[in-house]
């Protein structure tokens, strides 16, 4: 399995039951290294390599793309967390 590997990992992090501290993180990975990341706390893309910094600058100038990423806390994270919590509390 020689070659290049590209992946995107989205994750939600929270520690309280009311989900008020929830953070959405979207990592863009090339060959096991995060080169660009969106963090809902920061509210924009941050680049970690030369290519990532270049893309972050460009992606941060696309209002629709930033709005879409920012909306993922509600649409993706909180929605799924509420489903998970109701499943867990319903079985105890």
C-alpha positions as CSV (number, residue, x, y, z in Angstrom):
1,X,0.0,0.0,0.0
2,X,2.4,2.6,-1.2
3,X,1.2,6.0,-2.2
4,X,-0.5,9.0,-0.7
5,X,-3.3,9.0,1.7
6,X,-5.9,11.7,2.1
7,X,-8.7,11.7,4.7
8,X,-11.1,14.0,6.5
9,X,-12.0,13.4,10.1
10,X,-14.9,15.3,11.7
11,X,-15.4,15.0,15.4
12,X,-17.5,16.6,18.2
13,X,-16.1,17.1,21.7
14,X,-18.1,18.0,24.8
15,X,-18.1,17.3,28.5
16,X,-21.4,18.5,29.9
17,X,-24.9,17.0,29.6
18,X,-26.4,20.2,28.4
19,X,-24.0,20.2,25.4
20,X,-23.2,23.9,25.9
21,X,-19.5,23.4,25.6
22,X,-19.6,21.4,22.4
23,X,-16.9,21.9,19.8
24,X,-16.9,20.7,16.2
25,X,-13.4,19.9,14.7
26,X,-12.9,19.1,11.0
27,X,-9.4,17.8,10.2
28,X,-8.0,17.5,6.7
29,X,-5.2,14.9,6.7
30,X,-2.6,14.1,4.2
31,X,-0.2,11.2,4.8
32,X,-1.2,11.0,8.5
33,X,-0.5,14.8,9.1
34,X,-3.3,17.3,9.8
35,X,-2.5,20.1,7.3
36,X,-5.7,22.2,7.8
37,X,-8.3,22.2,10.5
38,X,-11.6,23.9,11.2
39,X,-12.4,24.4,14.8
40,X,-15.8,25.9,15.7
41,X,-14.3,27.7,18.7
42,X,-11.9,29.5,16.4
43,X,-14.6,29.9,13.7
44,X,-12.3,29.6,10.8
45,X,-9.7,27.3,9.1
46,X,-6.2,27.1,10.4
47,X,-3.3,25.8,8.3
48,X,-0.5,23.7,9.8
49,X,1.7,23.3,6.7
50,X,2.6,25.6,3.8
51,X,-0.2,24.0,1.7
52,X,-2.6,24.2,4.6
53,X,-1.9,27.9,5.3
54,X,-2.5,28.6,1.6
55,X,-5.8,26.7,1.6
56,X,-7.0,28.2,5.0
57,X,-6.5,31.7,3.6
58,X,-8.6,30.8,0.5
59,X,-11.3,28.8,2.3
60,X,-11.7,31.5,5.0
61,X,-12.7,33.9,2.1
62,X,-15.6,31.8,1.1
63,X,-18.5,32.9,3.3
64,X,-20.8,30.0,2.4
65,X,-18.2,27.4,3.3
66,X,-17.5,29.0,6.7
67,X,-21.2,29.2,7.4
68,X,-21.6,25.6,6.6
69,X,-18.7,24.5,8.9
70,X,-20.0,26.7,11.7
71,X,-23.5,25.2,11.4
72,X,-22.2,21.7,12.0
73,X,-22.2,22.2,15.8
74,X,-26.0,22.3,15.7
75,X,-26.7,20.2,12.6
76,X,-24.2,17.4,13.1
77,X,-22.8,17.4,16.7
78,X,-25.8,18.4,18.9
79,X,-28.3,16.4,16.8
80,X,-26.3,13.2,17.1
81,X,-25.3,13.8,20.7
82,X,-28.9,14.2,21.7
83,X,-29.8,10.9,20.0
84,X,-26.9,9.1,21.7
85,X,-27.7,10.6,25.1
86,X,-31.4,9.6,24.9
87,X,-30.4,6.0,23.9
88,X,-28.0,5.7,26.8
89,X,-30.3,7.2,29.4
90,X,-33.2,5.2,28.1
91,X,-31.4,1.9,28.8
92,X,-30.3,2.7,32.4
